[in-house]
């Protein structure tokens, strides 16, 4: 089901990068140091370059994104491929920043969970589709806050909201759908609703005894 366009759009000069807003939060959910990490749907690689791990791998389905990301850092293993089918290992940390909604929810979440090694951690920050009264109530706070942050950033020189070459998917699952899928696939995952149409999911994979 395609998401209906939001009725209220900020003027271009007031739009800003919601993903970057939550990147510091995402990084704080990761261990201080990991042996291996995988960033799924890495885009231009901003998150992958900041992950603290001995070995960082980043994968994206867009050849152009990987081409541009790989030109910025040799410290990350950049892969052009489909995370659902590419031959990947298992990692201490798997991250997905605004990328899970590019995949079928249950198939994508199952694959992300498979990529997490025993005792490892999955951290997702994603988009959800407004569908319930609670969602609409949240927008009473989100819409003015979105405009206020955009105004502050514009006064400080502005911010590029979205790279024009970045693929965009105009649909997302509802928060209820996300919670239902997580309960089956990654039981015990901590899911939180955030401002700016985002949610987070943190899951610790069971240890093997």
Short mmCIF file of C-alpha atoms in Angstrom, two decimals:
data_model
loop_
_atom_site.label_atom_id
_atom_site.label_comp_id
_atom_site.label_asym_id
_atom_site.label_seq_id
_atom_site.Cartn_x
_atom_site.Cartn_y
_atom_site.Cartn_z
CA UNK A 1 0.00 0.00 0.00
CA UNK A 2 1.44 3.35 -1.00
CA UNK A 3 1.73 6.07 1.56
CA UNK A 4 -0.40 9.12 0.88
CA UNK A 5 1.65 12.31 0.48
CA UNK A 6 1.58 14.45 3.59
CA UNK A 7 -0.59 17.51 3.17
CA UNK A 8 1.79 19.94 4.87
CA UNK A 9 5.16 20.35 3.21
CA UNK A 10 7.79 22.78 4.40
CA UNK A 11 9.20 25.28 1.91
CA UNK A 12 12.33 23.90 0.27
CA UNK A 13 14.67 26.15 2.28
CA UNK A 14 13.25 24.82 5.55
CA UNK A 15 13.61 21.13 4.74
CA UNK A 16 16.34 19.19 6.50
CA UNK A 17 17.86 15.72 6.98
CA UNK A 18 15.84 13.66 9.45
CA UNK A 19 18.18 10.67 9.14
CA UNK A 20 21.19 12.69 10.27
CA UNK A 21 19.13 13.94 13.24
CA UNK A 22 18.91 10.39 14.63
CA UNK A 23 22.39 9.20 13.66
CA UNK A 24 23.98 10.18 16.97
CA UNK A 25 21.24 8.32 18.81
CA UNK A 26 21.77 5.25 16.65
CA UNK A 27 25.52 5.27 17.25
CA UNK A 28 24.95 5.46 21.01
CA UNK A 29 23.06 2.15 20.83
CA UNK A 30 26.14 0.36 19.51
CA UNK A 31 28.87 -1.19 21.67
CA UNK A 32 31.93 0.94 22.29
CA UNK A 33 33.83 -1.41 20.00
CA UNK A 34 32.74 -4.36 17.87
CA UNK A 35 34.70 -6.92 15.96
CA UNK A 36 32.54 -6.71 12.84
CA UNK A 37 29.68 -4.51 11.66
CA UNK A 38 27.36 -4.38 8.67
CA UNK A 39 25.45 -1.29 7.56
CA UNK A 40 22.49 -2.18 5.34
CA UNK A 41 21.33 0.34 2.75
CA UNK A 42 24.39 2.48 3.42
CA UNK A 43 23.67 5.18 0.85
CA UNK A 44 26.59 7.60 0.79
CA UNK A 45 28.13 5.88 3.80
CA UNK A 46 27.82 8.59 6.46
CA UNK A 47 26.78 6.07 9.13
CA UNK A 48 29.17 3.31 8.04
CA UNK A 49 32.16 5.61 8.38
CA UNK A 50 31.25 6.39 11.99
CA UNK A 51 30.68 2.85 13.25
CA UNK A 52 33.35 1.77 15.75
CA UNK A 53 34.33 -1.74 14.69
CA UNK A 54 37.47 -3.55 13.63
CA UNK A 55 35.87 -4.43 10.29
CA UNK A 56 32.97 -2.48 8.78
CA UNK A 57 31.05 -3.68 5.74
CA UNK A 58 28.42 -1.56 3.98
CA UNK A 59 25.98 -2.74 1.33
CA UNK A 60 23.58 -0.87 -0.94
CA UNK A 61 21.47 -1.86 -3.94
CA UNK A 62 22.41 1.36 -5.76
CA UNK A 63 25.63 1.14 -7.77
CA UNK A 64 25.83 4.94 -7.84
CA UNK A 65 25.63 5.21 -4.04
CA UNK A 66 28.41 2.64 -3.60
CA UNK A 67 30.54 4.36 -6.23
CA UNK A 68 30.27 7.67 -4.41
CA UNK A 69 30.63 6.18 -0.91
CA UNK A 70 33.73 4.15 -1.79
CA UNK A 71 35.45 7.28 -3.07
CA UNK A 72 35.28 8.79 0.42
CA UNK A 73 36.84 6.05 2.55
CA UNK A 74 39.05 3.00 2.15
CA UNK A 75 38.39 1.87 5.73
CA UNK A 76 35.03 0.32 4.87
CA UNK A 77 34.32 -2.69 2.67
CA UNK A 78 31.75 -1.35 0.21
CA UNK A 79 29.43 -3.82 -1.54
CA UNK A 80 27.00 -3.19 -4.38
CA UNK A 81 24.35 -5.83 -3.97
CA UNK A 82 20.95 -6.93 -2.73
CA UNK A 83 21.11 -7.67 0.98
CA UNK A 84 18.38 -10.32 0.56
CA UNK A 85 20.47 -12.45 -1.81
CA UNK A 86 24.10 -11.35 -1.47
CA UNK A 87 26.42 -13.83 0.24
CA UNK A 88 27.17 -12.17 3.57
CA UNK A 89 28.48 -13.47 6.87
CA UNK A 90 27.26 -12.78 10.38
CA UNK A 91 28.20 -9.67 12.30
CA UNK A 92 28.48 -8.40 15.84
CA UNK A 93 26.51 -5.30 14.81
CA UNK A 94 23.98 -4.79 12.02
CA UNK A 95 22.52 -1.34 11.37
CA UNK A 96 19.75 -0.17 9.07
CA UNK A 97 19.18 3.58 8.84
CA UNK A 98 16.07 4.44 6.80
CA UNK A 99 16.52 1.29 4.72
CA UNK A 100 14.23 -1.44 6.05
CA UNK A 101 11.21 0.18 4.36
CA UNK A 102 12.94 -0.40 1.01
CA UNK A 103 12.37 -4.14 1.61
CA UNK A 104 9.28 -6.25 2.23
CA UNK A 105 8.94 -5.89 6.00
CA UNK A 106 8.91 -9.50 7.19
CA UNK A 107 11.35 -10.75 4.56
CA UNK A 108 13.70 -7.84 5.23
CA UNK A 109 13.57 -8.08 9.01
CA UNK A 110 14.12 -11.84 8.88
CA UNK A 111 17.19 -11.31 6.73
CA UNK A 112 18.58 -8.63 9.05
CA UNK A 113 18.13 -10.94 12.04
CA UNK A 114 19.94 -13.76 10.19
CA UNK A 115 22.93 -11.47 9.68
CA UNK A 116 23.37 -10.84 13.41
CA UNK A 117 25.78 -13.22 15.09
CA UNK A 118 25.10 -14.80 18.50
CA UNK A 119 25.07 -12.11 21.17
CA UNK A 120 25.16 -9.43 18.49
CA UNK A 121 23.00 -6.36 18.10
CA UNK A 122 20.57 -5.10 15.45
CA UNK A 123 19.74 -1.39 15.44
CA UNK A 124 17.13 0.02 13.05
CA UNK A 125 15.94 3.58 12.60
CA UNK A 126 13.14 3.65 10.07
CA UNK A 127 10.05 5.33 8.76
CA UNK A 128 6.54 4.35 9.68
CA UNK A 129 3.28 5.25 7.98
CA UNK A 130 0.77 7.39 9.85
CA UNK A 131 -2.35 5.25 10.30
CA UNK A 132 -3.81 5.49 13.81
CA UNK A 133 -5.17 8.13 16.15
CA UNK A 134 -1.98 7.90 18.18
CA UNK A 135 0.05 8.57 15.03
CA UNK A 136 -2.05 11.60 14.18
CA UNK A 137 -1.82 12.86 17.76
CA UNK A 138 1.97 12.63 17.50
CA UNK A 139 1.82 14.80 14.37
CA UNK A 140 0.37 17.63 16.48
CA UNK A 141 3.86 17.79 18.01
CA UNK A 142 5.88 16.61 15.02
CA UNK A 143 4.64 19.13 12.45
CA UNK A 144 5.46 22.32 14.41
CA UNK A 145 8.72 20.78 15.68
CA UNK A 146 9.69 19.90 12.10
CA UNK A 147 9.11 23.50 11.01
CA UNK A 148 10.98 24.91 14.02
CA UNK A 149 14.05 22.75 13.45
CA UNK A 150 13.97 23.64 9.76
CA UNK A 151 13.85 27.34 10.61
CA UNK A 152 16.76 27.08 13.06
CA UNK A 153 18.85 25.18 10.53
CA UNK A 154 17.95 27.68 7.77
CA UNK A 155 19.11 30.55 9.97
CA UNK A 156 22.37 28.69 10.47
CA UNK A 157 22.95 28.31 6.74
CA UNK A 158 20.56 25.53 5.84
CA UNK A 159 20.96 21.78 5.33
CA UNK A 160 20.56 19.50 2.33
CA UNK A 161 17.46 17.41 3.16
CA UNK A 162 18.08 14.58 0.73
CA UNK A 163 20.77 13.85 -1.83
CA UNK A 164 19.10 14.06 -5.27
CA UNK A 165 20.70 10.76 -6.35
CA UNK A 166 19.48 8.86 -3.29
CA UNK A 167 16.71 6.38 -4.14
CA UNK A 168 13.38 7.23 -2.48
CA UNK A 169 10.62 4.79 -1.59
CA UNK A 170 7.26 6.45 -0.95
CA UNK A 171 5.79 3.75 1.24
CA UNK A 172 6.39 2.39 4.72
CA UNK A 173 4.71 -0.08 7.07
CA UNK A 174 2.56 1.09 9.95
CA UNK A 175 3.94 0.99 13.46
CA UNK A 176 1.49 -1.77 14.34
CA UNK A 177 2.75 -3.85 11.40
CA UNK A 178 6.35 -3.29 12.51
CA UNK A 179 5.59 -4.34 16.09
CA UNK A 180 3.73 -7.44 14.96
CA UNK A 181 6.57 -8.52 12.66
CA UNK A 182 9.19 -7.86 15.34
CA UNK A 183 7.27 -9.91 17.93
CA UNK A 184 7.53 -12.94 15.64
CA UNK A 185 10.96 -12.45 14.10
CA UNK A 186 13.02 -10.65 16.76
CA UNK A 187 11.17 -11.31 20.04
CA UNK A 188 12.27 -9.02 22.82
CA UNK A 189 13.25 -6.21 20.48
CA UNK A 190 12.77 -2.73 21.95
CA UNK A 191 10.67 -0.56 19.65
CA UNK A 192 10.09 3.14 20.23
CA UNK A 193 8.16 5.80 18.38
CA UNK A 194 10.13 9.00 17.69
CA UNK A 195 9.36 12.43 16.32
CA UNK A 196 9.64 13.14 12.60
CA UNK A 197 7.85 9.97 11.45
CA UNK A 198 10.61 7.67 12.73
CA UNK A 199 10.77 4.60 14.92
CA UNK A 200 13.68 2.69 16.37
CA UNK A 201 14.23 -1.00 16.96
CA UNK A 202 17.05 -2.47 19.05
CA UNK A 203 17.42 -6.24 19.28
CA UNK A 204 20.04 -8.33 21.05
CA UNK A 205 20.49 -11.73 19.47
CA UNK A 206 20.53 -14.65 21.91
CA UNK A 207 23.87 -16.06 22.96
CA UNK A 208 24.68 -19.60 21.92
CA UNK A 209 25.23 -21.89 24.90
#
